[in-house]
Amino acid sequence: MARQKGIIKLKGTIGDITFYKTQDGHLAREKGGIDASRIASDPAFQRTRENGSEFGRAGKAGKLLRTAFRPLLLNSADGRMVSRLTQRMVKVIQADLVSDRGLRNVIDGEAELLFGFEFNIRGKLGTSLFAPYVATIDRAAGEIKVDLLPFIPANMIAAPSGTTHFKIISGGAEVDFETETFVVSSSETAILPWDNTATAAINQVNAVTPASTKPLFLAVGVEFYQEINGQMYPLKNGAFNPLSLAKVDGGV
């Protein structure tokens, strides 16, 4: 892989060189690799096929989780979140100690390995929200909750420059990775001033199916706002809004 430095940036293929654009700039690489039909049938590439199958399964599982939390992710995700989540899903699948290699999956893996995943690497929950919170998944009742005692925002929330207001958000998701379906609900506070006045207690309950046996997830985040002439605007289009998986229960 090489970086294009000329004034004119190329896209496409010339001879054996492919030119393309990524988040890291305009790059070029030499065409190469092994014929796809050989990879699909040659016994020598059995491990490659198995790895490819599990990577594809991880990508599909990550997409399903992203879709479930899409309403929250609209303002709380970075440009590399998809690839980072897929990598974490690969680890979840590789933790499957029951299925044969190539057939390992999320259900038999360790979904709890997703705990702490940050959807926005530019704004992490642990370095933004310092107010203690209690994350709870009540599987029997179908309640996915986060509770915060009253706190002083200016002391307990590290907000980006320009912030005047914020709100706490959360979402609970019940995800069936086999049928590729989900149940999700979300909660949010009102837009609150980021100042030295203590908040009220915050109790958010996100309802899913009672007694579900599917993996359950709690996402918790903060959205930052700037007040201008009485109107609230998402600060820098949400570039620094944190959203993290604060609790995960892999199912029964």
CSV table of C-alpha atoms in Angstrom, one decimal, residues 136 138-139 141-146 170-174 182-187 204-212 216-218:
chain,number,residue,atom,x,y,z
A,136,THR,CA,-29.2,-3.1,35.9
A,138,ASP,CA,-33.7,-7.4,35.1
A,139,ARG,CA,-34.3,-10.3,32.7
A,141,ALA,CA,-39.2,-8.3,34.4
A,142,GLY,CA,-37.8,-7.3,31.0
A,143,GLU,CA,-36.3,-4.0,32.3
A,144,ILE,CA,-33.0,-2.6,31.3
A,145,LYS,CA,-32.2,0.3,33.6
A,146,VAL,CA,-29.7,3.0,34.6
A,170,SER,CA,-29.9,5.2,27.4
A,171,GLY,CA,-31.3,2.3,25.4
A,172,GLY,CA,-32.1,-1.3,26.2
A,173,ALA,CA,-32.0,-3.9,23.4
A,174,GLU,CA,-32.9,-7.6,23.2
A,182,PHE,CA,-34.5,-7.3,18.0
A,183,VAL,CA,-36.7,-5.4,20.6
A,184,VAL,CA,-35.4,-2.0,21.7
A,185,SER,CA,-36.5,0.9,23.7
A,186,SER,CA,-34.8,4.1,24.7
A,187,SER,CA,-35.0,6.9,27.3
A,204,GLN,CA,-34.4,5.4,33.1
A,205,VAL,CA,-36.2,2.1,32.5
A,206,ASN,CA,-36.1,0.6,29.0
A,207,ALA,CA,-38.6,-2.2,28.5
A,208,VAL,CA,-37.9,-5.4,26.5
A,209,THR,CA,-39.6,-8.9,26.5
A,210,PRO,CA,-40.0,-10.2,30.1
A,211,ALA,CA,-38.2,-13.5,30.7
A,212,SER,CA,-36.4,-13.3,27.4
A,216,LEU,CA,-29.6,-8.1,26.5
A,217,PHE,CA,-27.7,-4.9,26.2
A,218,LEU,CA,-27.7,-1.5,27.9
